[in-house]
């Protein structure tokens, strides 16, 4: 009998534990369900109260509106963003299509491609930055930029005609490039940027007449100029003419260097020449001091450095004669300036 009582007691105890475990599971299920519901309610309330929901957007429509404002809106906005007037922009698109071979794609028009290209150059923007404004991927921006670039190269001869006897100004400019790891030391310039050193020569109308690219960023401006003079198809400077250069070059025959602290005008090659031809009233350049440029042009047109002959200058050398000439010309320009000031007052 004692054994039966023990067995009955253990059976009842086991059943009670089973009932208790089931009740506990039911309670935990209710508690967890309640907590989950409360959390969902709190999250929904927070999102509704504090978060601004992104509405559904028509990216194509927004892109069209942006482009329409860019080159069909205000003249000021077009010049500010693309560096060209609306008429010049439309003319450039026509020329790049007709002569440069630029064609639209299924999703990108010629106008959008050219706008992307000009926008990047005008503000030195990265592809991923311009892609955000145009609602395009970085890959699309890269493809369109290179398509326009190739078209620009096809029309470059029309806007970079060589006139070796023209008088003007020249300088070197560093343009960022991407090179292999082994070439990086040669292309690293003084500012430790990776670039190519490009020589640009302008005539008195600020149009480029000679461009030499390809030199490493570590090369000095003077070295690039010496190479330009020594090439098989050289940059030619007549003995009785000279170009204005900055203080980084030697003051020698054919190259008139200023006193330290003077700067000369740099521009942007083919596009710059195009703007000069198509956009006679350049609002950007109107902000510059053309008075000084006009006085320099006047002095250039009324002075000859040496008795003329048909020979070309083939090297850059510092001479006492040329330094004396520079001093005398600068003094004469200063006297002319004083005379004009006296007349005005």
XYZ file of C-alpha atoms in Angstrom:
345
model
C 0.000 0.000 0.000
C 2.794 2.401 0.850
C 4.310 1.865 -2.582
C 0.980 2.637 -4.291
C 0.570 5.863 -2.312
C 4.013 7.028 -3.335
C 3.325 6.270 -6.973
C 0.000 8.118 -6.853
C 1.658 11.120 -5.210
C 4.378 11.288 -7.864
C 1.793 10.979 -10.629
C -0.274 13.853 -9.243
C 2.868 15.940 -8.769
C 3.949 15.339 -12.372
C 0.506 16.302 -13.668
C 0.494 19.489 -11.576
C 3.919 20.468 -12.913
C 2.683 19.882 -16.465
C -0.359 22.114 -15.857
C 1.864 24.803 -14.289
C 4.294 24.713 -17.235
C 1.416 25.062 -19.702
C -0.043 27.983 -17.759
C 3.385 29.658 -17.654
C 3.804 29.258 -21.414
C 0.369 30.796 -21.975
C 1.232 33.713 -19.693
C 4.603 34.318 -21.441
C 2.909 34.171 -24.827
C 0.408 36.785 -23.694
C 3.152 38.989 -22.224
C 5.352 38.758 -25.345
C 2.388 39.450 -27.603
C 1.486 42.489 -25.507
C 5.084 43.801 -25.590
C 5.289 43.297 -29.371
C 2.020 45.152 -29.868
C 3.160 48.027 -27.667
C 6.476 48.283 -29.524
C 4.688 48.312 -32.875
C 2.355 51.059 -31.661
C 5.297 53.141 -30.355
C 7.265 52.723 -33.595
C 4.276 53.672 -35.706
C 3.631 56.729 -33.549
C 7.306 57.785 -33.755
C 7.420 57.403 -37.519
C 4.215 59.327 -37.924
C 5.314 62.091 -35.577
C 9.021 62.594 -36.262
C 9.887 61.050 -39.619
C 9.033 62.671 -42.949
C 7.990 60.027 -45.385
C 9.665 60.172 -48.827
C 6.886 60.618 -51.385
C 6.910 58.638 -54.573
C 8.965 60.642 -57.130
C 9.173 60.729 -60.898
C 12.949 60.997 -61.388
C 12.660 61.507 -65.144
C 10.238 64.364 -64.659
C 12.465 66.020 -62.063
C 15.491 65.628 -64.341
C 13.630 67.243 -67.247
C 12.574 70.142 -65.046
C 16.138 70.639 -63.836
C 17.603 70.596 -67.344
C 14.913 72.936 -68.621
C 15.772 75.433 -65.880
C 19.464 74.999 -66.638
C 19.627 75.898 -70.320
C 16.138 77.175 -71.135
C 15.564 79.276 -68.032
C 17.323 82.443 -66.936
C 20.411 83.529 -68.839
C 22.231 84.148 -65.558
C 21.627 80.585 -64.329
C 22.943 79.067 -67.551
C 26.129 81.144 -67.417
C 26.547 80.563 -63.691
C 26.211 76.782 -63.936
C 27.556 75.963 -67.421
C 29.811 78.974 -68.090
C 28.098 79.668 -71.444
C 25.042 81.638 -72.531
C 21.905 79.847 -73.663
C 22.563 80.627 -77.330
C 26.201 79.527 -77.042
C 25.076 76.301 -75.365
C 22.642 75.468 -78.171
C 25.284 76.325 -80.773
C 27.826 74.080 -79.050
C 25.359 71.176 -79.001
C 24.735 71.648 -82.734
C 28.463 71.751 -83.555
C 29.309 68.734 -81.399
C 26.515 66.786 -83.062
C 27.214 67.854 -86.636
C 31.017 68.082 -86.652
C 32.040 66.193 -83.536
C 29.846 63.144 -84.102
C 28.115 63.353 -80.721
C 24.868 61.366 -80.780
C 22.077 60.939 -78.231
C 21.480 57.632 -76.490
C 18.168 56.008 -75.726
C 17.977 57.723 -72.322
C 20.317 60.721 -72.561
C 19.917 63.627 -74.984
C 22.777 65.587 -76.535
C 21.776 68.627 -74.482
C 21.990 66.689 -71.221
C 25.377 65.170 -72.161
C 26.845 68.589 -72.995
C 25.352 70.118 -69.846
C 26.951 67.365 -67.736
C 30.316 67.958 -69.427
C 30.223 71.737 -68.977
C 28.959 71.499 -65.410
C 31.869 69.261 -64.417
C 34.468 71.514 -66.038
C 32.945 74.764 -64.791
C 32.932 73.715 -61.133
C 35.481 70.858 -60.992
C 32.841 68.408 -59.771
C 33.264 64.674 -59.257
C 31.114 62.235 -61.218
C 29.251 61.067 -58.109
C 28.403 64.662 -57.177
C 27.089 65.587 -60.622
C 25.219 62.276 -60.741
C 23.179 63.321 -57.708
C 22.042 66.539 -59.404
C 21.163 64.813 -62.677
C 19.628 61.673 -61.099
C 22.137 59.506 -62.946
C 24.569 56.790 -61.893
C 28.281 57.519 -61.748
C 28.812 55.122 -64.658
C 26.329 57.030 -66.828
C 27.969 60.352 -65.993
C 31.383 58.907 -66.870
C 30.191 57.580 -70.239
C 28.511 60.848 -71.215
C 31.513 62.918 -70.145
C 33.866 60.841 -72.292
C 31.493 60.939 -75.263
C 31.463 64.734 -75.210
C 35.215 64.816 -74.622
C 35.829 62.755 -77.764
C 33.531 65.048 -79.749
C 35.432 68.065 -78.435
C 38.691 66.558 -79.651
C 37.206 66.107 -83.129
C 36.445 69.826 -83.409
C 39.601 71.002 -81.622
C 41.519 71.818 -84.807
C 38.839 74.320 -85.761
C 39.320 76.246 -82.521
C 43.033 75.701 -81.943
C 44.509 77.026 -85.170
C 48.225 77.702 -85.003
C 49.311 81.281 -85.718
C 53.000 81.221 -84.716
C 53.663 84.898 -85.465
C 50.900 86.152 -83.195
C 51.854 88.039 -80.048
C 50.177 87.016 -76.835
C 50.803 85.322 -73.502
C 51.751 81.822 -72.410
C 51.805 79.829 -69.207
C 51.755 76.284 -67.883
C 48.813 74.815 -66.025
C 48.510 71.570 -64.054
C 45.534 69.363 -64.849
C 44.720 66.406 -62.536
C 45.138 62.972 -64.156
C 44.892 59.333 -63.125
C 48.012 57.242 -63.749
C 49.310 53.841 -62.720
C 51.033 53.419 -59.358
C 54.484 53.097 -60.939
C 54.058 56.429 -62.794
C 52.728 58.418 -59.850
C 56.153 59.726 -58.688
C 56.812 61.262 -62.133
C 53.403 62.926 -62.265
C 53.502 64.317 -58.720
C 53.818 68.108 -58.794
C 55.123 70.498 -56.172
C 51.792 70.456 -54.363
C 52.013 66.647 -54.215
C 49.023 66.297 -56.550
C 49.062 63.929 -59.537
C 48.840 66.055 -62.673
C 50.068 66.712 -66.191
C 51.785 70.025 -66.960
C 50.174 71.669 -70.011
C 51.611 74.653 -71.890
C 48.984 77.023 -73.272
C 49.640 80.030 -75.539
C 47.033 82.780 -76.074
C 46.844 85.487 -78.719
C 45.807 89.079 -77.827
C 42.130 88.071 -78.201
C 42.627 85.479 -75.431
C 42.180 82.570 -77.853
C 44.519 79.619 -77.567
C 46.872 79.269 -80.534
C 49.195 76.562 -79.200
C 48.806 73.791 -76.624
C 51.368 71.185 -75.582
C 50.118 68.483 -73.213
C 51.524 65.221 -71.931
C 54.404 66.345 -69.718
C 54.537 64.915 -66.203
C 53.449 67.116 -63.311
C 57.000 67.039 -61.941
C 58.300 68.850 -65.050
C 58.868 72.598 -64.673
C 57.118 75.139 -66.898
C 60.453 76.209 -68.360
C 61.309 72.625 -69.315
C 57.990 72.193 -71.109
C 58.566 75.460 -73.008
C 62.048 74.349 -74.080
C 60.552 71.123 -75.405
C 57.882 73.063 -77.325
C 60.589 75.122 -79.049
C 62.710 72.076 -79.948
C 60.040 69.757 -81.365
C 59.805 68.724 -85.021
C 56.589 70.746 -85.210
C 57.710 73.484 -82.817
C 56.076 76.447 -81.178
C 57.532 79.270 -83.264
C 58.427 82.721 -81.947
C 59.911 85.252 -84.408
C 62.988 87.199 -83.337
C 61.179 90.534 -83.562
C 58.211 89.459 -81.434
C 57.678 88.298 -77.878
C 55.147 86.647 -75.619
C 54.213 87.686 -72.128
C 55.178 85.048 -69.566
C 54.947 84.909 -65.795
C 57.819 85.139 -63.329
C 58.399 81.388 -63.489
C 60.041 81.777 -66.893
C 63.321 83.427 -67.802
C 63.185 86.989 -69.082
C 64.895 86.504 -72.445
C 64.530 87.157 -76.145
C 61.010 86.331 -77.273
C 59.657 85.990 -73.723
C 58.939 89.030 -71.592
C 58.732 88.096 -67.914
C 57.172 90.537 -65.452
C 58.541 91.642 -62.126
C 57.719 89.313 -59.244
C 54.087 89.309 -58.181
C 52.518 89.879 -61.619
C 50.015 87.372 -63.002
C 48.836 86.594 -66.537
C 45.497 85.348 -67.751
C 44.815 81.608 -68.029
C 41.834 80.143 -69.790
C 40.310 76.840 -70.820
C 41.539 75.927 -74.328
C 38.910 74.869 -76.858
C 35.862 75.836 -74.790
C 37.420 79.178 -73.999
C 38.014 79.866 -77.696
C 34.481 78.760 -78.514
C 33.051 81.143 -75.926
C 35.168 83.993 -77.297
C 33.736 83.374 -80.778
C 30.127 82.617 -79.876
C 29.610 84.784 -76.814
C 30.795 88.295 -77.521
C 29.417 89.713 -74.269
C 31.127 87.426 -71.764
C 29.716 88.243 -68.341
C 32.447 86.308 -66.560
C 35.326 88.089 -68.244
C 33.619 91.441 -67.784
C 34.478 91.110 -64.123
C 38.175 91.191 -64.981
C 40.283 94.298 -65.339
C 40.519 94.822 -69.091
C 42.136 98.196 -68.669
C 45.494 96.645 -67.886
C 45.159 94.139 -70.719
C 44.335 96.935 -73.172
C 47.406 98.900 -72.123
C 49.624 95.841 -72.568
C 48.120 95.169 -76.004
C 48.805 98.777 -76.948
C 52.438 98.510 -75.899
C 52.835 95.200 -77.694
C 51.449 96.584 -80.956
C 53.719 99.635 -80.877
C 57.059 98.107 -79.945
C 59.511 95.814 -81.659
C 62.136 94.103 -79.575
C 64.813 93.626 -82.225
C 65.279 94.393 -85.901
C 63.007 91.923 -87.649
C 64.222 88.921 -89.530
C 62.790 85.605 -90.637
C 64.515 83.509 -87.978
C 62.666 81.796 -85.156
C 63.670 81.732 -81.503
C 64.709 78.203 -80.551
C 65.810 78.636 -76.928
C 65.108 80.665 -73.791
C 68.084 82.643 -72.525
C 68.432 85.492 -70.037
C 70.234 88.518 -71.549
C 71.174 91.928 -70.178
C 69.760 93.496 -73.318
C 66.358 91.947 -72.743
C 66.349 92.897 -69.055
C 67.183 96.501 -69.980
C 64.399 96.463 -72.568
C 61.917 95.248 -69.978
C 62.954 97.959 -67.526
C 62.685 100.682 -70.174
C 59.297 99.451 -71.380
C 57.953 99.208 -67.826
C 59.170 102.731 -67.067
C 57.573 104.067 -70.235
C 54.285 102.345 -69.395
C 54.408 103.891 -65.920
C 54.999 107.359 -67.377
C 52.094 106.857 -69.786
C 49.923 105.804 -66.861
C 50.884 108.916 -64.902
C 50.173 111.106 -67.936
C 46.713 109.581 -68.344
C 46.016 110.117 -64.632
C 47.037 113.788 -64.878
C 44.815 114.292 -67.916
C 41.810 112.728 -66.214
C 42.241 114.726 -63.016
